[in-house]
mmCIF file of C-alpha atoms in Angstrom:
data_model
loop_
_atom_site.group_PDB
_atom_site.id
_atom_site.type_symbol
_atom_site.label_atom_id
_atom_site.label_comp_id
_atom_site.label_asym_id
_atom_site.label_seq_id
_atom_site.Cartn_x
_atom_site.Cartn_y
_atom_site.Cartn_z
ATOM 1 C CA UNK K 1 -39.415 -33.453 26.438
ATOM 2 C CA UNK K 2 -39.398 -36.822 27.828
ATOM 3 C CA UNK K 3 -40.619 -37.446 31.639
ATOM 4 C CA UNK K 4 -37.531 -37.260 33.740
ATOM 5 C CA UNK K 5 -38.151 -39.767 35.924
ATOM 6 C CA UNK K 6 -39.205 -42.300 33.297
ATOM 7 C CA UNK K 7 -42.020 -43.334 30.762
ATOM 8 C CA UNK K 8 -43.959 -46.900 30.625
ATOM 9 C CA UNK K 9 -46.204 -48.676 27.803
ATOM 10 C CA UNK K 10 -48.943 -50.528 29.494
ATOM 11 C CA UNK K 11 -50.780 -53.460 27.435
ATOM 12 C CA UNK K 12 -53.589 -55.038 28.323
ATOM 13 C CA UNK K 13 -57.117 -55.784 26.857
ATOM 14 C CA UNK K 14 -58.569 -55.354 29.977
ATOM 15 C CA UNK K 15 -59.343 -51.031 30.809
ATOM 16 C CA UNK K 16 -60.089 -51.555 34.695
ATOM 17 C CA UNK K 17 -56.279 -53.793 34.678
ATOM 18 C CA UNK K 18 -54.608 -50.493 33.031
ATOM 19 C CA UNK K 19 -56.086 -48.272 35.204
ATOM 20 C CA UNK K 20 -54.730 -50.465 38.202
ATOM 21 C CA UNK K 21 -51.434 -50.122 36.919
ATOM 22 C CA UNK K 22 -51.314 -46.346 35.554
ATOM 23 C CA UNK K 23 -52.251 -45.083 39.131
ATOM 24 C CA UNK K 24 -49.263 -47.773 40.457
ATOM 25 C CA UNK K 25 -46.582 -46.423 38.255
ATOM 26 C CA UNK K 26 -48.051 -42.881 38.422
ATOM 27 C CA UNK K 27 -46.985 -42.702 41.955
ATOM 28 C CA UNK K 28 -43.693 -43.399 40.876
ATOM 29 C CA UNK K 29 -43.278 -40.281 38.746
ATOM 30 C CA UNK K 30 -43.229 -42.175 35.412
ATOM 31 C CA UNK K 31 -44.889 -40.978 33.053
ATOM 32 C CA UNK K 32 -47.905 -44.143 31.458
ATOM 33 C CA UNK K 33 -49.175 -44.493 27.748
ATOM 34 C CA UNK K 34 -51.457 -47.552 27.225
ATOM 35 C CA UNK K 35 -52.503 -50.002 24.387
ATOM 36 C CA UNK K 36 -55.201 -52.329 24.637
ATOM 37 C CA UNK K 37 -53.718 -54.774 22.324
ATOM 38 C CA UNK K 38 -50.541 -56.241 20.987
ATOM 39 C CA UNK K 39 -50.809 -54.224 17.657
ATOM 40 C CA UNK K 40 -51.243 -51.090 19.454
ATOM 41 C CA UNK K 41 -48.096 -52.034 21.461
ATOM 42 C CA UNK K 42 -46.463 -52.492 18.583
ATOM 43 C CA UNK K 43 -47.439 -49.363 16.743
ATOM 44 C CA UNK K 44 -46.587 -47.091 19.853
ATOM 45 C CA UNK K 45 -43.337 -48.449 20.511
ATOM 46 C CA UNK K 46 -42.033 -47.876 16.735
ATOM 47 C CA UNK K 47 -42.743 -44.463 17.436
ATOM 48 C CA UNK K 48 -42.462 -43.591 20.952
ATOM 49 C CA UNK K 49 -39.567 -44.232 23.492
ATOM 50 C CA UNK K 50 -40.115 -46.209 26.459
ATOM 51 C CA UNK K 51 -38.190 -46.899 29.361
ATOM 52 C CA UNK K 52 -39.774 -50.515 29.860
ATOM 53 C CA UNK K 53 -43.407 -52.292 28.551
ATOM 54 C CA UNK K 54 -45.557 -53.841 30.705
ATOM 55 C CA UNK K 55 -47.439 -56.472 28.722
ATOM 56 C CA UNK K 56 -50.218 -58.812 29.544
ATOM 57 C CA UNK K 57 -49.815 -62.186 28.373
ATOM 58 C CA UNK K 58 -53.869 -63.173 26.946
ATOM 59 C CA UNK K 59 -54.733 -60.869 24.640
ATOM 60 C CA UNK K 60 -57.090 -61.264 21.485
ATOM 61 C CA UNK K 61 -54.865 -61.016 18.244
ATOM 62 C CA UNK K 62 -51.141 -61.164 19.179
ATOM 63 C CA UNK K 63 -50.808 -62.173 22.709
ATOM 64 C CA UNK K 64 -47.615 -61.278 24.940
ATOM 65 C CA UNK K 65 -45.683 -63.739 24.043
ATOM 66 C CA UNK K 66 -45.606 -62.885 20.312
ATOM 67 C CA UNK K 67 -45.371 -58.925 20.833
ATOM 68 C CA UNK K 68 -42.664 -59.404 22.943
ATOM 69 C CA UNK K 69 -40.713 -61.930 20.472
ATOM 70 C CA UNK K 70 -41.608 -59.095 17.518
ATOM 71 C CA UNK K 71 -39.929 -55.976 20.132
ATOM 72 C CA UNK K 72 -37.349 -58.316 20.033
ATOM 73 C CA UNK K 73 -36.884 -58.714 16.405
ATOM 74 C CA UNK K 74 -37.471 -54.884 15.640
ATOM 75 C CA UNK K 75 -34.890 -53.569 12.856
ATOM 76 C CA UNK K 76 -34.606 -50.538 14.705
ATOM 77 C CA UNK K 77 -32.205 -51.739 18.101
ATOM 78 C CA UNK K 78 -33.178 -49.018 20.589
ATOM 79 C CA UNK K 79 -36.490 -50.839 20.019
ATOM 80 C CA UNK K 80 -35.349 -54.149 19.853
ATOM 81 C CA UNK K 81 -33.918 -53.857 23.858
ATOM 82 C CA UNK K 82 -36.184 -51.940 25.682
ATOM 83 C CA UNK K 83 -36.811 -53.974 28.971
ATOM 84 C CA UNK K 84 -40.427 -56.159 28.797
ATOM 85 C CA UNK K 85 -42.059 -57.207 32.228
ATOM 86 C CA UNK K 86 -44.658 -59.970 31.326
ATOM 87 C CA UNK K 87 -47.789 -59.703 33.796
ATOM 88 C CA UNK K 88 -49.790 -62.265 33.574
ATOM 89 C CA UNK K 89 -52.530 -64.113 36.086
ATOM 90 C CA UNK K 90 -50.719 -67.672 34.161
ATOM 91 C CA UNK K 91 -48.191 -68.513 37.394
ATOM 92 C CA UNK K 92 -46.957 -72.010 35.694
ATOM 93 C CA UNK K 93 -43.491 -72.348 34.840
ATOM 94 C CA UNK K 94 -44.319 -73.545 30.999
ATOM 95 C CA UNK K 95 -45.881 -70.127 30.678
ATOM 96 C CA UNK K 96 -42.533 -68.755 32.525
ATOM 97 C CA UNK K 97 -39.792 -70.273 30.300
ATOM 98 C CA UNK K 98 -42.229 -69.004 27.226
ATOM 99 C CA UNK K 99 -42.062 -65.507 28.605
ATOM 100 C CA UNK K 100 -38.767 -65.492 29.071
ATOM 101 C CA UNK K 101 -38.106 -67.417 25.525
ATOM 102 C CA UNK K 102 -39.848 -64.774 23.365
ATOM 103 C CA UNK K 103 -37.340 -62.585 25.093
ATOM 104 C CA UNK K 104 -38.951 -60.981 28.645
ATOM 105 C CA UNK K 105 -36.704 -59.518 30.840
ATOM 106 C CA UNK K 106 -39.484 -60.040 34.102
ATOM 107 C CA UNK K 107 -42.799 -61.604 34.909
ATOM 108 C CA UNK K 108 -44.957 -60.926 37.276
ATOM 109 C CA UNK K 109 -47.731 -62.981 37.909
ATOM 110 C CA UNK K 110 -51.269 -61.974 39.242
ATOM 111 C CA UNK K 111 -52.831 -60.822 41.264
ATOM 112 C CA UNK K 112 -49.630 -58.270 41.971
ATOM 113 C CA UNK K 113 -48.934 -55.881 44.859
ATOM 114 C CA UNK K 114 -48.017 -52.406 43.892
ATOM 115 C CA UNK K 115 -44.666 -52.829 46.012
ATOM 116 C CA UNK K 116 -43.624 -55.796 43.765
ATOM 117 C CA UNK K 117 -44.763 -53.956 40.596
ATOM 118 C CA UNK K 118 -42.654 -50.686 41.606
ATOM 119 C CA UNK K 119 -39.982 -52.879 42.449
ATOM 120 C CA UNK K 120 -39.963 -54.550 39.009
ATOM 121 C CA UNK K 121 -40.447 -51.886 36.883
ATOM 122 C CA UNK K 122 -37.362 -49.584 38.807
ATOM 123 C CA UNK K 123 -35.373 -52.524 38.027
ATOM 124 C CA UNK K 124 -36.359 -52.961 34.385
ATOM 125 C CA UNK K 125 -35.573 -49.052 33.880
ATOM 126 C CA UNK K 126 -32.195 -49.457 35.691
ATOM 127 C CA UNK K 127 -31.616 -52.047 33.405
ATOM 128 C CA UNK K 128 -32.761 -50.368 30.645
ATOM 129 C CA UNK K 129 -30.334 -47.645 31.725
ATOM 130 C CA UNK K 130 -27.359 -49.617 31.932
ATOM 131 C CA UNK K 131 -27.502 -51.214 28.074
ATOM 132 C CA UNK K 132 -28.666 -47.604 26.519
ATOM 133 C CA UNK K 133 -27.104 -44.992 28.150
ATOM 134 C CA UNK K 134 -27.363 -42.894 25.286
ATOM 135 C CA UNK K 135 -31.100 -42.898 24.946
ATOM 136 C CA UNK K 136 -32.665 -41.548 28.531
ATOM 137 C CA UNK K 137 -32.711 -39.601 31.084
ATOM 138 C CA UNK K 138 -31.974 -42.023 33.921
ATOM 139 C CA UNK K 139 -34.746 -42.919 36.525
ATOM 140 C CA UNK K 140 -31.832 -43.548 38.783
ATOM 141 C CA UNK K 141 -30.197 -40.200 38.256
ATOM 142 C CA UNK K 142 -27.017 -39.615 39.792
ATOM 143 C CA UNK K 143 -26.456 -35.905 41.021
ATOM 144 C CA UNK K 144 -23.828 -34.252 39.863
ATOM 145 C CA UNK K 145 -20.857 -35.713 41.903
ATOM 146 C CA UNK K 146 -16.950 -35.469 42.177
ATOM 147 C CA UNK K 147 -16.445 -37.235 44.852
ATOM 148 C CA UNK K 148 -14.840 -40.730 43.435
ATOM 149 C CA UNK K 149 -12.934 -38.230 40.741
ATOM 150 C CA UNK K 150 -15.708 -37.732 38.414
ATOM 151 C CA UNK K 151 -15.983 -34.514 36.543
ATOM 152 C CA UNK K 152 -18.599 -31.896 37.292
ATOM 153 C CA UNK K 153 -21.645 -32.981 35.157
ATOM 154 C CA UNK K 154 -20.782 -36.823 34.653
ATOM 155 C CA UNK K 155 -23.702 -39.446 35.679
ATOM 156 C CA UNK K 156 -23.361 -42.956 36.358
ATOM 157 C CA UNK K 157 -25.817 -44.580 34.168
ATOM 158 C CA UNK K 158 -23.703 -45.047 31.104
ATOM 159 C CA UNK K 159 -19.986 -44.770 33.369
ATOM 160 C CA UNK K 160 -18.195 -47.652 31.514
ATOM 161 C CA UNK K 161 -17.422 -49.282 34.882
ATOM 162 C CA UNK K 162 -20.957 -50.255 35.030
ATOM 163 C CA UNK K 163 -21.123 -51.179 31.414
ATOM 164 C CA UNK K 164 -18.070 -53.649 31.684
ATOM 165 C CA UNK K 165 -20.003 -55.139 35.135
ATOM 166 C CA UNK K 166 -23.572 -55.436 32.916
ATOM 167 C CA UNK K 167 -21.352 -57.648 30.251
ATOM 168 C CA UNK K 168 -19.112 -59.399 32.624
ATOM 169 C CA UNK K 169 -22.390 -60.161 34.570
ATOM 170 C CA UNK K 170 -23.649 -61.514 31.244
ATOM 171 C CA UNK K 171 -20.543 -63.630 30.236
ATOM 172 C CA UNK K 172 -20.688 -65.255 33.734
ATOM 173 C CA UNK K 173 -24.412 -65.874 33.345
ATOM 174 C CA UNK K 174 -24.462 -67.676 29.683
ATOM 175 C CA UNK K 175 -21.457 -69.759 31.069
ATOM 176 C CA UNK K 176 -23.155 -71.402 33.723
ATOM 177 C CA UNK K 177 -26.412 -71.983 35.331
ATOM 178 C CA UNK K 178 -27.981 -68.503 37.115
ATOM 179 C CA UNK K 179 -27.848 -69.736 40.380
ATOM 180 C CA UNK K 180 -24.092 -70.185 39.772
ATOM 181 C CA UNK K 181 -23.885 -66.491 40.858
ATOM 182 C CA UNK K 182 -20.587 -63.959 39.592
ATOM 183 C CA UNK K 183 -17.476 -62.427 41.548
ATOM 184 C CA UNK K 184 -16.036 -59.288 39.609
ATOM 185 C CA UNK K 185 -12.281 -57.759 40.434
ATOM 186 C CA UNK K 186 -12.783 -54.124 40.002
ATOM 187 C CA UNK K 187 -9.079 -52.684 39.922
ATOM 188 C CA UNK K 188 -8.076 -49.109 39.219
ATOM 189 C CA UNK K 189 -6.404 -45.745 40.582
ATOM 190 C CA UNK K 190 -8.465 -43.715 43.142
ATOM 191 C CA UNK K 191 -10.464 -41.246 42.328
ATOM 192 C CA UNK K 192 -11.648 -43.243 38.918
ATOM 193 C CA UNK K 193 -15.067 -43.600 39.757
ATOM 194 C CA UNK K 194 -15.194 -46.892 41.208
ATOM 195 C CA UNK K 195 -16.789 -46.259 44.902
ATOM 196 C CA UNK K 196 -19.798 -44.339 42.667
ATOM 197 C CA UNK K 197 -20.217 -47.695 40.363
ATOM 198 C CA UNK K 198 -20.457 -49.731 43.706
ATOM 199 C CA UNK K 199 -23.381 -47.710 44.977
ATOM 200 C CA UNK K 200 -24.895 -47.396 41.957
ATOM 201 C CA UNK K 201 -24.411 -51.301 41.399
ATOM 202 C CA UNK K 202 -26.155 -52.066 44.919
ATOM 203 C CA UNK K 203 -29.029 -49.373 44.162
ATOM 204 C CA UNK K 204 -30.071 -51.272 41.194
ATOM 205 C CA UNK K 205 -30.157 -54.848 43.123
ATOM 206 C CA UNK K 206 -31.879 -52.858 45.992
ATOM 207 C CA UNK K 207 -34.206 -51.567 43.118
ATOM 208 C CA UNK K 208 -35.132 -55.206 42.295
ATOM 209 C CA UNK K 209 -35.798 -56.405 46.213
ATOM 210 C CA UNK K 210 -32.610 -57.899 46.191
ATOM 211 C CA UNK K 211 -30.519 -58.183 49.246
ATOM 212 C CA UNK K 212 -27.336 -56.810 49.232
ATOM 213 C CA UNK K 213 -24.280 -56.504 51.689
ATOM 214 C CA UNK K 214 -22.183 -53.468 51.768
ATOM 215 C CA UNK K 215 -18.413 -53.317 53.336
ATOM 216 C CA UNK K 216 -16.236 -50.347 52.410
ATOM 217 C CA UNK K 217 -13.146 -50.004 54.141
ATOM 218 C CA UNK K 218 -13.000 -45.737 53.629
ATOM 219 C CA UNK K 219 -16.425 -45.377 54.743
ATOM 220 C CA UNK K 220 -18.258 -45.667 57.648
ATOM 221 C CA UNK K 221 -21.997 -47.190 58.131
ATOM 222 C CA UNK K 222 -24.105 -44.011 57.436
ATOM 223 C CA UNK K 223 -21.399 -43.114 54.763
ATOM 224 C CA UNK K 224 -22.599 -45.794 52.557
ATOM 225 C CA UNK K 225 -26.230 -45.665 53.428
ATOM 226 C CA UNK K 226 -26.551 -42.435 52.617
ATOM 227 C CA UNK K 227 -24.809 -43.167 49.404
ATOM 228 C CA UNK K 228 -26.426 -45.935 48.100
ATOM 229 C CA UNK K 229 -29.899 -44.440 49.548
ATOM 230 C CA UNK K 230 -29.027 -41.211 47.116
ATOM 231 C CA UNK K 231 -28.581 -43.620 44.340
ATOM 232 C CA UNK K 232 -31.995 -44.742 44.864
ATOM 233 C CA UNK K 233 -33.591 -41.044 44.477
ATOM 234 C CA UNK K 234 -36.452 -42.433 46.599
ATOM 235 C CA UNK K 235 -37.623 -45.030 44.132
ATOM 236 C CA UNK K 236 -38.071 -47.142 47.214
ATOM 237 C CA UNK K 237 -39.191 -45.654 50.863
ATOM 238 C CA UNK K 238 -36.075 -45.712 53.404
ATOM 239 C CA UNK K 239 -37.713 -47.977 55.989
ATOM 240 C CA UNK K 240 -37.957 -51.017 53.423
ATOM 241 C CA UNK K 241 -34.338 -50.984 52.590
ATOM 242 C CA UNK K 242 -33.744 -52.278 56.232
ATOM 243 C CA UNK K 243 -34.660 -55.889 55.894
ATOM 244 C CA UNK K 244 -32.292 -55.803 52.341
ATOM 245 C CA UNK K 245 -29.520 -53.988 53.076
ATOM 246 C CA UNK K 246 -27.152 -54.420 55.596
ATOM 247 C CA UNK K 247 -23.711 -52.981 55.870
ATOM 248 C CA UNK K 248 -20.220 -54.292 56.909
ATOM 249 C CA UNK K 249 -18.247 -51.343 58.663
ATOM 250 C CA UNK K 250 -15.255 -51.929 57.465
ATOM 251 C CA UNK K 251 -13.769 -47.993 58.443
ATOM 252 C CA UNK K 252 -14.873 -49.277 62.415
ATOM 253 C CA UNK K 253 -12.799 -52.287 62.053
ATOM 254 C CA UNK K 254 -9.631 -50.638 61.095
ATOM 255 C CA UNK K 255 -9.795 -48.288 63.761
ATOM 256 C CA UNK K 256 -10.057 -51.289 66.166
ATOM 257 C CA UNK K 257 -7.706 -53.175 64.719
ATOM 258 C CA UNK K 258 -4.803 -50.419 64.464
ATOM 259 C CA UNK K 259 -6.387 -49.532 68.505
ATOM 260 C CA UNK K 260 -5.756 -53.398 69.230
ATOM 261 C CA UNK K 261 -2.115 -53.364 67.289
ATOM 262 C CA UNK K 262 -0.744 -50.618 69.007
ATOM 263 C CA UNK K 263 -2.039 -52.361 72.216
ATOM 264 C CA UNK K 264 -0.519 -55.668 71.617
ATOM 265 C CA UNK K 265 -3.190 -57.637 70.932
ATOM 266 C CA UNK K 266 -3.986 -59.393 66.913
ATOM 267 C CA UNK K 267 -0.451 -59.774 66.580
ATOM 268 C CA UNK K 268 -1.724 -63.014 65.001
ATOM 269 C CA UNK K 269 -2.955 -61.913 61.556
ATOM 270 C CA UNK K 270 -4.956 -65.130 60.704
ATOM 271 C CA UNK K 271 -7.142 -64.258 63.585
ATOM 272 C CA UNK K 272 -7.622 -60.704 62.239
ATOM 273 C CA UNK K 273 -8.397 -62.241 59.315
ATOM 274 C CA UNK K 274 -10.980 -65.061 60.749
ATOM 275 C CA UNK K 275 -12.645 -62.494 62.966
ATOM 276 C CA UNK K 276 -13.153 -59.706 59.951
ATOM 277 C CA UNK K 277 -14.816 -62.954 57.701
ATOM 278 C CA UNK K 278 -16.833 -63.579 60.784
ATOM 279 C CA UNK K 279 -18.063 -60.044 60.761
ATOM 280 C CA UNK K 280 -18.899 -61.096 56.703
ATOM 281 C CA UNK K 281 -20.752 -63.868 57.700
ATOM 282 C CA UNK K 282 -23.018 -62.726 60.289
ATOM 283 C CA UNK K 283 -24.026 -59.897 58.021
ATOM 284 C CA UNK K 284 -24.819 -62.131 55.241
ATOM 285 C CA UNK K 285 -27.098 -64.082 57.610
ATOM 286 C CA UNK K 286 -28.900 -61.405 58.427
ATOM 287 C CA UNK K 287 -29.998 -60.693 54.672
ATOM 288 C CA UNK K 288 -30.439 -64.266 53.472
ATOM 289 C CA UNK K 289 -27.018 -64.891 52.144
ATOM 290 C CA UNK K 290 -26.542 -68.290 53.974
ATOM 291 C CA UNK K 291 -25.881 -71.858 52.937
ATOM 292 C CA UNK K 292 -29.612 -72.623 54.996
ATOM 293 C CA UNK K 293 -31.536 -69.362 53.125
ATOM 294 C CA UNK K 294 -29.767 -68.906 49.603
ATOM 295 C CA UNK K 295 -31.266 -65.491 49.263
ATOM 296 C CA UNK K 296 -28.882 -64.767 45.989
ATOM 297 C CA UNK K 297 -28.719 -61.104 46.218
ATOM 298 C CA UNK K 298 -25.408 -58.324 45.897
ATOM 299 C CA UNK K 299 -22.254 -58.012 47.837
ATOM 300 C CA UNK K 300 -20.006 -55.327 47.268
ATOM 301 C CA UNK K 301 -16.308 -55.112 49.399
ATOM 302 C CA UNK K 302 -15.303 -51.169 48.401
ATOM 303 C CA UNK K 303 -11.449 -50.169 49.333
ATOM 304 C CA UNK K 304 -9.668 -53.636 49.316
ATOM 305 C CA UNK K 305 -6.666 -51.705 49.196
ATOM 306 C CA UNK K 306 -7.218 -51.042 53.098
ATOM 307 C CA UNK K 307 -6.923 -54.626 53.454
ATOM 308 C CA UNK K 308 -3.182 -55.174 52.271
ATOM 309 C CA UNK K 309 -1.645 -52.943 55.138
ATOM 310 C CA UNK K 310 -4.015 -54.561 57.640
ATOM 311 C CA UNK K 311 -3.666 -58.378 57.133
ATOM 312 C CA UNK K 312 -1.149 -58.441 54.339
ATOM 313 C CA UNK K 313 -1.066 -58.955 50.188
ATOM 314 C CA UNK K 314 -1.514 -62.846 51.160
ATOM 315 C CA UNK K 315 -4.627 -62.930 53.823
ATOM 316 C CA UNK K 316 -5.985 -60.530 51.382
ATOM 317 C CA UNK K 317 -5.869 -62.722 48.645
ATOM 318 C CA UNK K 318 -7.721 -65.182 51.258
ATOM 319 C CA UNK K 319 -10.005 -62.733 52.379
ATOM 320 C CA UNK K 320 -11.422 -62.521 48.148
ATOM 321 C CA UNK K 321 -11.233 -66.561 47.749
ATOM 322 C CA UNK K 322 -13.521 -67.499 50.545
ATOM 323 C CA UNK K 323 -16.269 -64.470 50.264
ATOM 324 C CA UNK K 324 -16.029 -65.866 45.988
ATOM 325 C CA UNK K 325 -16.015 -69.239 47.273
ATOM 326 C CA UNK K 326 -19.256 -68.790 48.624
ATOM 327 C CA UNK K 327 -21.712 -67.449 45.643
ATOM 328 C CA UNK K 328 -23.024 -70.873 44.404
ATOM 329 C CA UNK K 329 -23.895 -72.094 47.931
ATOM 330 C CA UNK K 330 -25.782 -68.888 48.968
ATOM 331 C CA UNK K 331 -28.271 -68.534 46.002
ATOM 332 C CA UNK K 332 -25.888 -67.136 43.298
ATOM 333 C CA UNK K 333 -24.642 -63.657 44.681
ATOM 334 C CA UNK K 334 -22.958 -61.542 42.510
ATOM 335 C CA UNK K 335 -20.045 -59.989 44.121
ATOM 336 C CA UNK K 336 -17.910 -56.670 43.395
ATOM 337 C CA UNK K 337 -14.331 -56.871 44.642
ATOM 338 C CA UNK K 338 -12.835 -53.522 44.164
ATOM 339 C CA UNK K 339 -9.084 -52.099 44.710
ATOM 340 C CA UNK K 340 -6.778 -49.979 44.130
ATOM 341 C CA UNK K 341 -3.638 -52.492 43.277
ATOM 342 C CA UNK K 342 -0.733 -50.663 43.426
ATOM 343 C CA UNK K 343 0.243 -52.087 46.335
ATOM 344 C CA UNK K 344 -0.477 -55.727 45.551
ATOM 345 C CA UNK K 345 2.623 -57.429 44.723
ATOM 346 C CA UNK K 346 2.201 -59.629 41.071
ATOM 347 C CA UNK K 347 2.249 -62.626 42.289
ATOM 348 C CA UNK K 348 -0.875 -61.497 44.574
ATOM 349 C CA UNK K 349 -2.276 -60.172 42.436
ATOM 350 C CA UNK K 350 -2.458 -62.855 39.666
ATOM 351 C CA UNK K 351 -3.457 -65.169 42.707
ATOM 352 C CA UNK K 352 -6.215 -62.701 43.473
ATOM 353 C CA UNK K 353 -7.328 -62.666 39.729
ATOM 354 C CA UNK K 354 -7.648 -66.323 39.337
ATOM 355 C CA UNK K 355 -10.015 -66.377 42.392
ATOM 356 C CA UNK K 356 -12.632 -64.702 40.874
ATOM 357 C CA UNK K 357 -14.773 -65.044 37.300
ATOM 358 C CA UNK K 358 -13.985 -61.776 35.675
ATOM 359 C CA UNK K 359 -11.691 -58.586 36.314
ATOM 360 C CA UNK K 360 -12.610 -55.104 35.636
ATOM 361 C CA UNK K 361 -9.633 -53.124 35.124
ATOM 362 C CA UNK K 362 -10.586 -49.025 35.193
ATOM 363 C CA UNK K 363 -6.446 -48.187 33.581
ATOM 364 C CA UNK K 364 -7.388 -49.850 30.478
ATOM 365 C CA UNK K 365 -10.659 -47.753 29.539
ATOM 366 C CA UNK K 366 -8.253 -45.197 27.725
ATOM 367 C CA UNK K 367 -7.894 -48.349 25.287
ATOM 368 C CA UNK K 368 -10.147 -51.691 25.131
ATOM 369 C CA UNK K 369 -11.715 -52.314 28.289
ATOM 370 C CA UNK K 370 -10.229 -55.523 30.303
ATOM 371 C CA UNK K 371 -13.159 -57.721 31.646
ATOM 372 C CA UNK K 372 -12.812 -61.211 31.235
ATOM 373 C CA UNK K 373 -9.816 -63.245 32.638
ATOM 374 C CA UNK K 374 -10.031 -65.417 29.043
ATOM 375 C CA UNK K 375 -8.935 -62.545 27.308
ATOM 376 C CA UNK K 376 -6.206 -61.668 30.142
ATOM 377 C CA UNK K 377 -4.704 -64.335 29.988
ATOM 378 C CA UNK K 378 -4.712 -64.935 26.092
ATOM 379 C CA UNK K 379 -2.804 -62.084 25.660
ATOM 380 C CA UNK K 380 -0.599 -63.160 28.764
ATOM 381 C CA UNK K 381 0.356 -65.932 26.661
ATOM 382 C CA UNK K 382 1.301 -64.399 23.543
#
């Protein structure tokens, strides 16, 4: 049976440099087979699964660069996409692009820290999770959960919500430059699983070191840490998910703003509207997601819905446009928008769709999924 948490291929010529990383990744749970050269790595992954290969780059016979290109080329395609992490003490960019060329999903130069390396390799697995659903047992592992409407037994790695993201996410990213960053519409019924995606969408950026804001309008602050913190499975200790995460409570400002409505005060909507985008903004700061920092990172705004008898169909519209309006200029954040739309008039919500890159649409996984605006609107037009 195949280690639950996760198994890793580590290459490298060098014994003492495997050792280093076995007892790293060890402490993680995974489970560690090593090669000491490219055709070794190369035999053991045509016969073995692996979650993810870390793979020096200097080698004698086939370095990295070429057994990486070759995993790449493999006939058989569970092969051909498990996640590489180059690591490598050659920090120039030439040797970067070449990595990343012969088809590396990471690289890590030396000398490393075992924080970075756990970080890198959780995120290579999540990844690795996300494109083969079929093949694992996830190192994220959701628990069995009906909370968002799920049935008894269903995970998350492999939940098509997160597949349509991963390819959205990939459209947006071979259309225009990386730092360009994404905004996703997630739209669907409650109870479809969406709320679970989110977390499970912030745990992997969290995975990678990436910061990442949280606002949900159903749930309070602990709500969602305790949430996305489960989606982790303690793959990263609680106390360094401070400086990353930070969390918009959008519950606590509904309360206050139905206490302030029924008192008389925000009768003027635009100011609700300015003062909840101020809350936005001062969260992002704190995480790096700033015109001044560009930290790139996650942002995910869970039960839009909330929004519409708030502010209004219109200021939420708005609301989307300038939080979308702002992922180039703060390091390319990728950002989930998610509601329920039932109560979105169609103007809004074709307005709404056009301010963002791609839309999600949970209704439609009975048939094709909808993910790409392109193909909306083709078919709009027919």
């Amino acid at each position: 049976m195949r280690d639950q948490r996760g198994r890793v291929l580590v290459v490298d010529d060098d014994a003492d440099s495997r050792a280093l990383l076995r007892r790293a990744l060890e402490r993680l749970g995974l489970a560690i087979d090593e090669a000491a050269d490219g055709a070794q790595a190369l035999a053991r992954v045509s016969t073995s699964f692996y979650d993810a290969v870390l793979l020096d780059i200097s080698m004698p016979g086939l370095d990295g660069f070429a057994v990486c290109a070759r995993i790449r080329d493999h006939a058989d395609s569970i092969v051909s996409r498990v996640p590489v992490v180059l690591v490598s003490a050659r920090a120039e960019e030439v040797d970067r692009v070449a990595g990343f060329e012969a088809g590396a999903d990471d690289y890590i130069s030396k000398p490393w820290s075992e924080a970075r390396i756990a970080a890198r390799v959780t995120a290579a697995i999540a990844k690795s999770h996300l494109i083969r659903p079929e093949a694992y047992a996830p190192l994220l592992a959701e628990p069995e959960d009906t909370r968002d409407g799920a049935a008894p037994g269903r995970r998350v790695r492999g939940d098509p919500i997160l597949t349509e993201i991963d390819r959205a996410l990939a459209r947006r990213a071979s259309e225009v430059a990386s730092h360009g960053g994404a905004n996703i519409l997630v739209l669907g019924p409650p109870r479809t699983g969406k709320s679970r995606a989110a977390c499970a969408f912030a745990a992997e950026g969290l995975g990678a070191h990436e910061p990442c804001l949280f606002a949900s309008f159903a749930d309070d602050s602990s709500g969602i840490r305790e949430r996305v913190t489960a989606s982790l499975h303690g793959a990263i200790p609680i106390e360094a998910l401070d400086p990353l995460l930070h969390v918009v409570d959008g519950a606590r400002w509904m309360r206050a703003f139905r206490r302030n409505r029924l008192r008389g005060l925000f009768d003027d909507l635009d100011l609700a509207l300015w003062n909840l985008l101020d809350l936005v903004t001062k969260g992002s700061e704190e995480i790096g997601q700033s015109l001044t920092s560009r930290a790139g990172g996650r942002r995910i705004f869970d039960a839009l819905e909330t929004l519409i008898e708030a502010v209004g169909p219109e200021r939420l519209t708005t609301f989307v446009a300038r939080i979308a309006g702002t992922a180039s200029a703060f390091g390319g954040v990728r950002s989930l928008f998610i509601l329920n739309p039932d109560g979105l008039p169609a103007a809004e919500l074709t307005k709404l769709e056009g301010s963002v890159d791609a839309v999600i649409d949970v209704r439609a996984f009975g048939g094709a999924p909808v993910a790409d605006l392109a193909q909306r609107n083709a078919r709009g037009a027919r």
